[in-house]
CSV table of C-alpha atoms (C1' of nucleotides) in Angstrom, one decimal:
chain,number,residue,atom,x,y,z
O,1,UNK,CA,7.2,2.0,27.0
O,2,UNK,CA,6.4,5.9,26.6
O,3,UNK,CA,10.0,7.0,26.9
O,4,UNK,CA,8.7,10.5,26.4
O,5,UNK,CA,11.6,12.7,25.1
O,6,UNK,CA,9.5,16.0,25.5
O,7,UNK,CA,9.3,16.4,22.2
O,8,UNK,CA,7.1,19.9,21.3
O,9,UNK,CA,4.9,18.3,19.2
O,10,UNK,CA,5.4,17.4,15.9
O,11,UNK,CA,3.0,19.9,14.0
O,12,UNK,CA,2.4,18.2,11.1
O,13,UNK,CA,-0.7,19.5,9.9
O,14,UNK,CA,-2.0,23.0,12.0
O,15,UNK,CA,-5.2,24.2,10.7
O,16,UNK,CA,-7.4,24.0,7.5
O,17,UNK,CA,-9.2,21.0,9.3
O,18,UNK,CA,-12.3,23.1,9.4
O,19,UNK,CA,-15.4,21.5,7.8
O,20,UNK,CA,-18.5,23.4,8.9
O,21,UNK,CA,-21.6,21.9,8.4
O,22,UNK,CA,-21.0,17.7,7.5
O,23,UNK,CA,-25.0,18.4,6.5
O,24,UNK,CA,-24.9,14.6,6.0
O,25,UNK,CA,-26.6,14.3,9.5
O,26,UNK,CA,-29.9,16.4,10.1
O,27,UNK,CA,-30.1,15.3,13.1
O,28,UNK,CA,-26.6,15.8,14.8
O,29,UNK,CA,-25.4,19.7,15.4
O,30,UNK,CA,-22.5,18.4,17.0
O,31,UNK,CA,-19.7,20.6,15.9
O,32,UNK,CA,-17.0,17.9,14.9
O,33,UNK,CA,-13.9,17.1,16.3
O,34,UNK,CA,-14.8,18.6,20.2
O,35,UNK,CA,-17.0,15.7,21.4
O,36,UNK,CA,-14.0,13.1,22.5
O,37,UNK,CA,-12.9,13.3,25.8
O,38,UNK,CA,-9.1,12.2,26.1
O,39,UNK,CA,-9.4,10.7,29.1
O,40,UNK,CA,-12.0,9.0,28.7
O,41,UNK,CA,-10.2,7.0,25.8
O,42,UNK,CA,-7.2,6.5,27.5
O,43,UNK,CA,-8.6,5.4,30.9
O,44,UNK,CA,-10.7,2.8,29.4
O,45,UNK,CA,-7.4,1.9,27.7
O,46,UNK,CA,-5.6,1.7,31.0
O,47,UNK,CA,-8.3,-1.1,31.9
O,48,UNK,CA,-9.6,-2.5,29.1
O,49,UNK,CA,-6.7,-2.8,26.3
O,50,UNK,CA,-5.6,-6.5,25.3
O,51,UNK,CA,-2.5,-8.0,26.3
O,52,UNK,CA,-0.8,-7.8,23.6
O,53,UNK,CA,3.1,-8.8,23.3
O,54,UNK,CA,4.3,-5.9,21.5
O,55,UNK,CA,2.8,-3.5,23.9
O,56,UNK,CA,5.4,-4.7,26.7
O,57,UNK,CA,7.3,-2.6,28.3
O,58,UNK,CA,10.5,-2.3,27.2
O,59,UNK,CA,9.4,-3.7,23.5
O,60,UNK,CA,11.9,-1.7,21.2
O,61,UNK,CA,11.3,0.6,18.3
O,62,UNK,CA,12.5,-2.2,16.3
O,63,UNK,CA,9.8,-4.4,17.6
O,64,UNK,CA,7.3,-2.2,17.3
O,65,UNK,CA,8.0,-1.8,13.9
O,66,UNK,CA,7.9,-5.3,13.1
O,67,UNK,CA,4.2,-5.5,14.6
O,68,UNK,CA,2.8,-2.8,12.5
O,69,UNK,CA,4.4,-3.7,9.0
O,70,UNK,CA,3.0,-7.4,9.9
O,71,UNK,CA,-0.2,-6.3,10.9
O,72,UNK,CA,-0.3,-4.2,8.0
O,73,UNK,CA,-4.2,-6.0,6.6
O,74,UNK,CA,-3.0,-9.2,8.4
O,75,UNK,CA,-5.4,-10.2,11.7
O,76,UNK,CA,-3.5,-9.7,15.3
O,77,UNK,CA,-4.2,-13.4,16.1
O,78,UNK,CA,-1.9,-14.8,12.4
O,79,UNK,CA,0.7,-12.1,12.9
O,80,UNK,CA,1.3,-13.2,17.4
O,81,UNK,CA,3.2,-16.5,17.3
O,82,UNK,CA,5.3,-15.2,13.9
O,83,UNK,CA,6.1,-11.4,16.0
O,84,UNK,CA,6.9,-14.0,18.7
O,85,UNK,CA,9.4,-15.7,16.4
O,86,UNK,CA,11.3,-12.9,15.1
O,87,UNK,CA,11.5,-10.8,17.8
O,88,UNK,CA,13.6,-14.5,19.6
O,89,UNK,CA,15.7,-15.0,16.0
O,90,UNK,CA,16.3,-11.1,15.3
O,91,UNK,CA,16.0,-8.8,18.4
O,92,UNK,CA,17.8,-5.9,16.6
O,93,UNK,CA,17.5,-4.7,13.0
O,94,UNK,CA,21.1,-5.9,12.3
O,95,UNK,CA,20.3,-8.9,12.9
O,96,UNK,CA,17.5,-9.4,10.4
O,97,UNK,CA,19.9,-7.3,7.8
O,98,UNK,CA,22.1,-10.1,8.1
O,99,UNK,CA,19.9,-13.0,7.1
O,100,UNK,CA,18.8,-13.4,3.8
O,101,UNK,CA,15.6,-13.2,1.9
O,102,UNK,CA,14.9,-16.7,1.7
O,103,UNK,CA,14.9,-16.7,5.2
O,104,UNK,CA,13.1,-14.1,6.3
O,105,UNK,CA,10.7,-15.0,3.6
O,106,UNK,CA,10.5,-18.7,5.3
O,107,UNK,CA,9.8,-16.8,8.8
O,108,UNK,CA,7.1,-14.7,7.1
O,109,UNK,CA,5.2,-17.7,6.2
O,110,UNK,CA,1.7,-17.4,5.4
O,111,UNK,CA,1.0,-14.1,6.8
O,112,UNK,CA,0.7,-12.8,3.3
O,113,UNK,CA,1.9,-9.8,1.6
O,114,UNK,CA,5.2,-11.6,1.6
O,115,UNK,CA,6.9,-8.1,-0.1
O,116,UNK,CA,6.2,-6.5,3.3
O,117,UNK,CA,8.9,-9.1,4.4
O,118,UNK,CA,11.2,-8.5,1.8
O,119,UNK,CA,10.3,-4.3,2.6
O,120,UNK,CA,11.0,-4.6,6.2
O,121,UNK,CA,14.1,-6.5,5.5
O,122,UNK,CA,15.2,-3.6,2.9
O,123,UNK,CA,14.4,-1.0,5.8
O,124,UNK,CA,16.3,-3.2,8.9
O,125,UNK,CA,19.7,-2.9,6.7
O,126,UNK,CA,18.6,0.8,6.4
O,127,UNK,CA,18.4,1.0,9.9
O,128,UNK,CA,21.5,-0.9,10.4
O,129,UNK,CA,23.5,1.3,8.4
O,130,UNK,CA,22.0,4.6,8.7
O,131,UNK,CA,20.7,5.1,11.5
O,132,UNK,CA,22.8,3.1,14.3
O,133,UNK,CA,20.5,0.1,14.7
O,134,UNK,CA,18.0,2.2,16.3
O,135,UNK,CA,14.6,2.4,14.6
O,136,UNK,CA,13.9,6.0,13.8
O,137,UNK,CA,11.3,8.3,15.9
O,138,UNK,CA,10.7,10.8,13.6
O,139,UNK,CA,7.8,10.4,11.4
O,140,UNK,CA,9.6,12.1,8.3
O,141,UNK,CA,12.7,10.0,8.5
O,142,UNK,CA,10.4,6.9,9.2
O,143,UNK,CA,8.7,7.7,5.9
O,144,UNK,CA,11.7,7.4,3.8
O,145,UNK,CA,11.9,3.8,4.9
O,146,UNK,CA,11.0,1.0,2.3
O,147,UNK,CA,7.7,-0.4,3.5
O,148,UNK,CA,6.9,2.2,6.1
O,149,UNK,CA,3.6,4.4,5.1
O,150,UNK,CA,1.6,6.9,6.3
O,151,UNK,CA,0.2,4.8,9.0
O,152,UNK,CA,3.0,2.4,9.7
O,153,UNK,CA,5.4,5.8,10.2
O,154,UNK,CA,3.0,7.5,12.7
O,155,UNK,CA,1.9,4.0,14.7
O,156,UNK,CA,6.0,3.8,15.2
O,157,UNK,CA,6.0,7.5,16.7
O,158,UNK,CA,3.1,7.0,18.9
O,159,UNK,CA,3.4,3.8,20.2
O,160,UNK,CA,7.3,3.3,20.2
O,161,UNK,CA,8.8,6.7,21.5
O,162,UNK,CA,5.2,8.6,22.7
O,163,UNK,CA,5.2,10.7,20.5
O,164,UNK,CA,1.7,12.8,19.3
O,165,UNK,CA,0.9,11.8,15.5
O,166,UNK,CA,-2.4,11.5,14.5
O,167,UNK,CA,-2.6,7.6,13.4
O,168,UNK,CA,-5.3,6.8,10.8
O,169,UNK,CA,-6.1,3.2,10.0
O,170,UNK,CA,-9.3,1.6,8.9
O,171,UNK,CA,-10.5,1.0,13.0
O,172,UNK,CA,-10.0,4.8,13.9
O,173,UNK,CA,-11.9,6.1,10.3
O,174,UNK,CA,-14.7,3.9,11.8
O,175,UNK,CA,-14.8,5.1,14.9
O,176,UNK,CA,-14.9,9.0,13.9
O,177,UNK,CA,-17.0,8.1,11.5
O,178,UNK,CA,-19.0,7.4,13.7
O,179,UNK,CA,-18.4,8.8,17.2
O,180,UNK,CA,-17.9,11.9,14.9
O,181,UNK,CA,-19.8,12.3,12.2
O,182,UNK,CA,-22.4,10.2,13.0
O,183,UNK,CA,-22.5,7.5,9.9
O,184,UNK,CA,-22.6,4.2,10.1
O,185,UNK,CA,-19.5,3.6,9.0
O,186,UNK,CA,-16.2,5.3,7.1
O,187,UNK,CA,-16.5,5.7,3.2
O,188,UNK,CA,-13.5,5.3,1.4
O,189,UNK,CA,-10.5,6.6,2.4
O,190,UNK,CA,-9.4,10.5,2.4
O,191,UNK,CA,-5.5,10.7,3.9
O,192,UNK,CA,-6.0,14.4,4.3
O,193,UNK,CA,-9.2,14.9,5.8
O,194,UNK,CA,-8.8,11.6,7.5
O,195,UNK,CA,-5.7,12.8,9.3
O,196,UNK,CA,-7.3,16.4,9.9
O,197,UNK,CA,-10.1,14.6,11.6
O,198,UNK,CA,-8.4,12.7,14.0
O,199,UNK,CA,-5.2,15.6,14.5
O,200,UNK,CA,-8.5,17.2,15.5
O,201,UNK,CA,-9.5,15.3,18.6
O,202,UNK,CA,-6.0,14.3,19.7
O,203,UNK,CA,-4.8,17.0,22.9
O,204,UNK,CA,-1.5,19.0,22.3
O,205,UNK,CA,0.4,16.3,25.3
O,206,UNK,CA,2.9,14.0,23.3
O,207,UNK,CA,1.6,11.3,26.0
O,208,UNK,CA,-1.5,11.4,26.3
O,209,UNK,CA,-2.0,11.9,22.1
O,210,UNK,CA,-0.1,8.7,21.9
O,211,UNK,CA,-2.3,7.0,24.1
O,212,UNK,CA,-5.6,8.1,22.5
O,213,UNK,CA,-4.2,7.0,19.4
O,214,UNK,CA,-4.1,3.7,20.8
O,215,UNK,CA,-7.0,3.8,22.7
O,216,UNK,CA,-8.7,4.9,19.2
O,217,UNK,CA,-7.6,2.1,17.5
O,218,UNK,CA,-8.5,-0.8,20.0
O,219,UNK,CA,-12.2,1.1,20.8
O,220,UNK,CA,-12.4,0.5,16.5
O,221,UNK,CA,-11.2,-3.6,17.0
O,222,UNK,CA,-12.9,-4.6,20.4
O,223,UNK,CA,-15.9,-2.4,20.7
O,224,UNK,CA,-16.5,-0.3,17.8
O,225,UNK,CA,-16.7,-2.9,15.2
O,226,UNK,CA,-18.3,-3.5,11.7
O,227,UNK,CA,-20.8,-5.4,12.6
O,228,UNK,CA,-22.0,-5.5,15.8
O,229,UNK,CA,-20.4,-2.8,17.8
O,230,UNK,CA,-20.8,-3.2,21.6
O,231,UNK,CA,-22.1,0.7,22.4
O,232,UNK,CA,-23.4,-1.1,25.9
O,233,UNK,CA,-19.8,-1.0,26.7
O,234,UNK,CA,-18.1,1.6,25.1
O,235,UNK,CA,-16.7,4.9,26.8
O,236,UNK,CA,-18.0,7.1,24.7
O,237,UNK,CA,-21.4,6.2,23.7
O,238,UNK,CA,-22.6,9.1,25.6
O,239,UNK,CA,-20.7,11.6,22.9
O,240,UNK,CA,-21.6,9.8,20.3
O,241,UNK,CA,-22.9,11.1,17.1
O,242,UNK,CA,-23.9,8.5,15.7
O,243,UNK,CA,-25.5,7.3,18.9
O,244,UNK,CA,-27.6,10.0,19.2
O,245,UNK,CA,-28.5,9.6,15.7
O,246,UNK,CA,-30.1,6.7,16.2
O,247,UNK,CA,-27.4,4.3,14.9
O,248,UNK,CA,-28.0,5.1,10.7
O,249,UNK,CA,-26.9,2.7,8.7
O,250,UNK,CA,-24.0,3.1,6.7
O,251,UNK,CA,-24.8,5.2,3.5
O,252,UNK,CA,-22.1,6.7,1.7
O,253,UNK,CA,-20.9,5.2,-1.9
O,254,UNK,CA,-20.3,1.3,-2.1
O,255,UNK,CA,-17.1,0.1,-0.5
O,256,UNK,CA,-14.3,-1.6,-3.0
O,257,UNK,CA,-14.1,-5.1,-2.4
O,258,UNK,CA,-11.1,-6.9,-3.7
O,259,UNK,CA,-12.0,-10.7,-5.2
O,260,UNK,CA,-8.7,-13.6,-4.6
O,261,UNK,CA,-10.2,-17.1,-6.2
O,262,UNK,CA,-9.0,-17.2,-9.9
O,263,UNK,CA,-6.3,-14.0,-9.8
O,264,UNK,CA,-3.0,-13.3,-10.1
O,265,UNK,CA,-2.3,-13.3,-6.4
O,266,UNK,CA,-4.0,-16.1,-5.5
O,267,UNK,CA,-1.5,-18.0,-8.2
O,268,UNK,CA,1.4,-16.0,-7.3
O,269,UNK,CA,0.7,-17.1,-3.3
O,270,UNK,CA,0.1,-20.9,-4.8
O,271,UNK,CA,3.9,-20.5,-6.1
O,272,UNK,CA,5.7,-18.7,-3.8
O,273,UNK,CA,4.4,-21.2,-1.2
O,274,UNK,CA,5.9,-24.5,-3.2
O,275,UNK,CA,9.3,-22.4,-3.0
O,276,UNK,CA,8.8,-21.6,1.0
O,277,UNK,CA,8.3,-25.4,1.6
O,278,UNK,CA,11.3,-26.9,-0.8
O,279,UNK,CA,14.2,-27.4,0.7
O,280,UNK,CA,15.9,-25.9,-2.3
O,281,UNK,CA,15.7,-24.6,-6.0
O,282,UNK,CA,12.4,-26.9,-7.6
O,283,UNK,CA,12.5,-27.7,-11.2
O,284,UNK,CA,9.8,-25.9,-13.6
O,285,UNK,CA,7.2,-29.2,-13.2
O,286,UNK,CA,6.5,-28.6,-9.3
O,287,UNK,CA,5.4,-25.1,-10.1
O,288,UNK,CA,3.6,-25.9,-13.3
O,289,UNK,CA,1.2,-28.2,-11.1
O,290,UNK,CA,-0.2,-25.6,-8.8
O,291,UNK,CA,-2.3,-24.3,-11.4
O,292,UNK,CA,-3.5,-25.3,-14.8
O,293,UNK,CA,-3.7,-21.9,-16.8
O,294,UNK,CA,-0.2,-22.1,-18.5
O,295,UNK,CA,-0.8,-18.7,-19.1
O,296,UNK,CA,-2.0,-16.9,-16.0
O,297,UNK,CA,1.3,-19.1,-14.3
O,298,UNK,CA,4.0,-17.8,-16.7
O,299,UNK,CA,2.6,-14.3,-15.9
O,300,UNK,CA,2.7,-15.0,-12.3
O,301,UNK,CA,6.5,-16.4,-12.4
O,302,UNK,CA,7.4,-13.5,-14.3
O,303,UNK,CA,5.9,-11.0,-11.6
O,304,UNK,CA,7.6,-12.9,-8.8
O,305,UNK,CA,11.0,-12.7,-10.5
O,306,UNK,CA,10.8,-9.0,-11.3
O,307,UNK,CA,9.3,-8.7,-7.9
O,308,UNK,CA,12.4,-10.4,-6.5
O,309,UNK,CA,10.4,-13.3,-4.4
O,310,UNK,CA,12.1,-15.4,-6.4
O,311,UNK,CA,15.3,-16.3,-8.3
O,312,UNK,CA,15.9,-18.7,-11.3
O,313,UNK,CA,18.8,-20.8,-11.2
O,314,UNK,CA,21.7,-21.3,-13.4
O,315,UNK,CA,20.4,-24.7,-14.3
O,316,UNK,CA,16.8,-23.2,-14.8
O,317,UNK,CA,15.7,-24.0,-11.8
O,318,UNK,CA,13.5,-21.7,-8.9
O,319,UNK,CA,14.2,-20.7,-5.8
O,320,UNK,CA,13.3,-18.2,-3.2
O,321,UNK,CA,16.2,-15.2,-3.2
O,322,UNK,CA,19.4,-15.5,-1.8
O,323,UNK,CA,19.4,-19.4,-1.5
O,324,UNK,CA,20.7,-20.6,-4.9
M,1,DG,C1',-6.6,7.7,-7.8
M,2,DA,C1',-7.9,3.3,-9.2
M,3,DG,C1',-5.9,-1.2,-9.3
M,4,DT,C1',-2.8,-4.6,-7.3
M,5,DC,C1',-0.6,-7.4,-3.8
M,6,DG,C1',-1.8,-13.1,0.4
M,7,DT,C1',-4.5,-15.4,3.8
M,8,DG,C1',-7.3,-17.5,6.6
M,9,DG,C1',-11.4,-16.7,9.2
M,10,DC,C1',-16.1,-16.1,10.3
M,11,DA,C1',-21.2,-15.0,9.9
W,1,DT,C1',-21.0,-21.7,1.0
W,2,DT,C1',-19.7,-17.2,-0.5
W,3,DG,C1',-18.5,-12.6,0.7
W,4,DC,C1',-16.7,-9.5,3.5
W,5,DC,C1',-12.7,-8.1,5.9
W,6,DA,C1',-8.2,-8.0,8.6
W,7,DA,C1',-3.2,-2.3,12.7
W,8,DG,C1',-1.7,-0.7,4.1
W,9,DA,C1',2.0,0.5,0.9
W,10,DC,C1',3.1,1.3,-3.7
W,11,DT,C1',2.9,2.5,-8.4
DNA sequence: GAGTCGTGGCA
DNA sequence: TTGCCAAGACT
């Protein structure tokens, strides 16, 4: 991968990252942002990175974009087989763009958050028609595509094109919270500060910065985990502020936890699952059977129609979009 | 900025 | 069993 097009940095956010004291940790006097050595992370990554299919040499920007979209809030184990199918079936953006929404939603299966599939389908069309069927490498251009936000745009720029683009996901935030700030875990996201924190850690060189971004994520996923961090296997434990502080427990504001049982999300999921499993349009009664609360059921049906995740046929049946 | 949007595995 | 959590985006 890393085709290194020698772009002179993307100068995303120069200064204003300085945050002097950070008085949260009395015992640590390490200046934030200078303790992590790029080479220690990148060489660890070279020998310990998991052999994920989208990391294989030759994976296109499209392959990386599909993987990053599928991986949003979704574990690697569930994404991998679906990604393989998609790459075999739709190797280029224009291939996906040519498929119907119904086909795309069925292929998405139970990965969850099916609107991601619809947005990726839209993005594929835009890439095919406006970008020569090649996923853009520029962060700002990527941000203009549906379904691509701060994280995904930077992940594609870094992992597919070897750009220096600070990548901030939940894993990186945890690693930075511990290694740099000495906290037990990251608090709620603060996009501007989080981005500045990571930007301060990355070296100027594109290729090294991109690999360090991947390494920070991998470290958070496989070593610096939420519940049982394997500090004895960590390549930067000797530079870790959390380690030096005696690994204090997380003491920030309580993290938001989403409910699921009984919510509209559950009902929507059940309704859509009926359509995914059906050959074609289904009668209202089939949908009514999955949830007893008629009021909530109807509301969810409406929202699914509004979101473009299902359609109603002339004769009042329900179907996935584009198959009626 | 807080809420919403799926699904399944694991401690 | 149940709460927590998993490579976020959008309104």
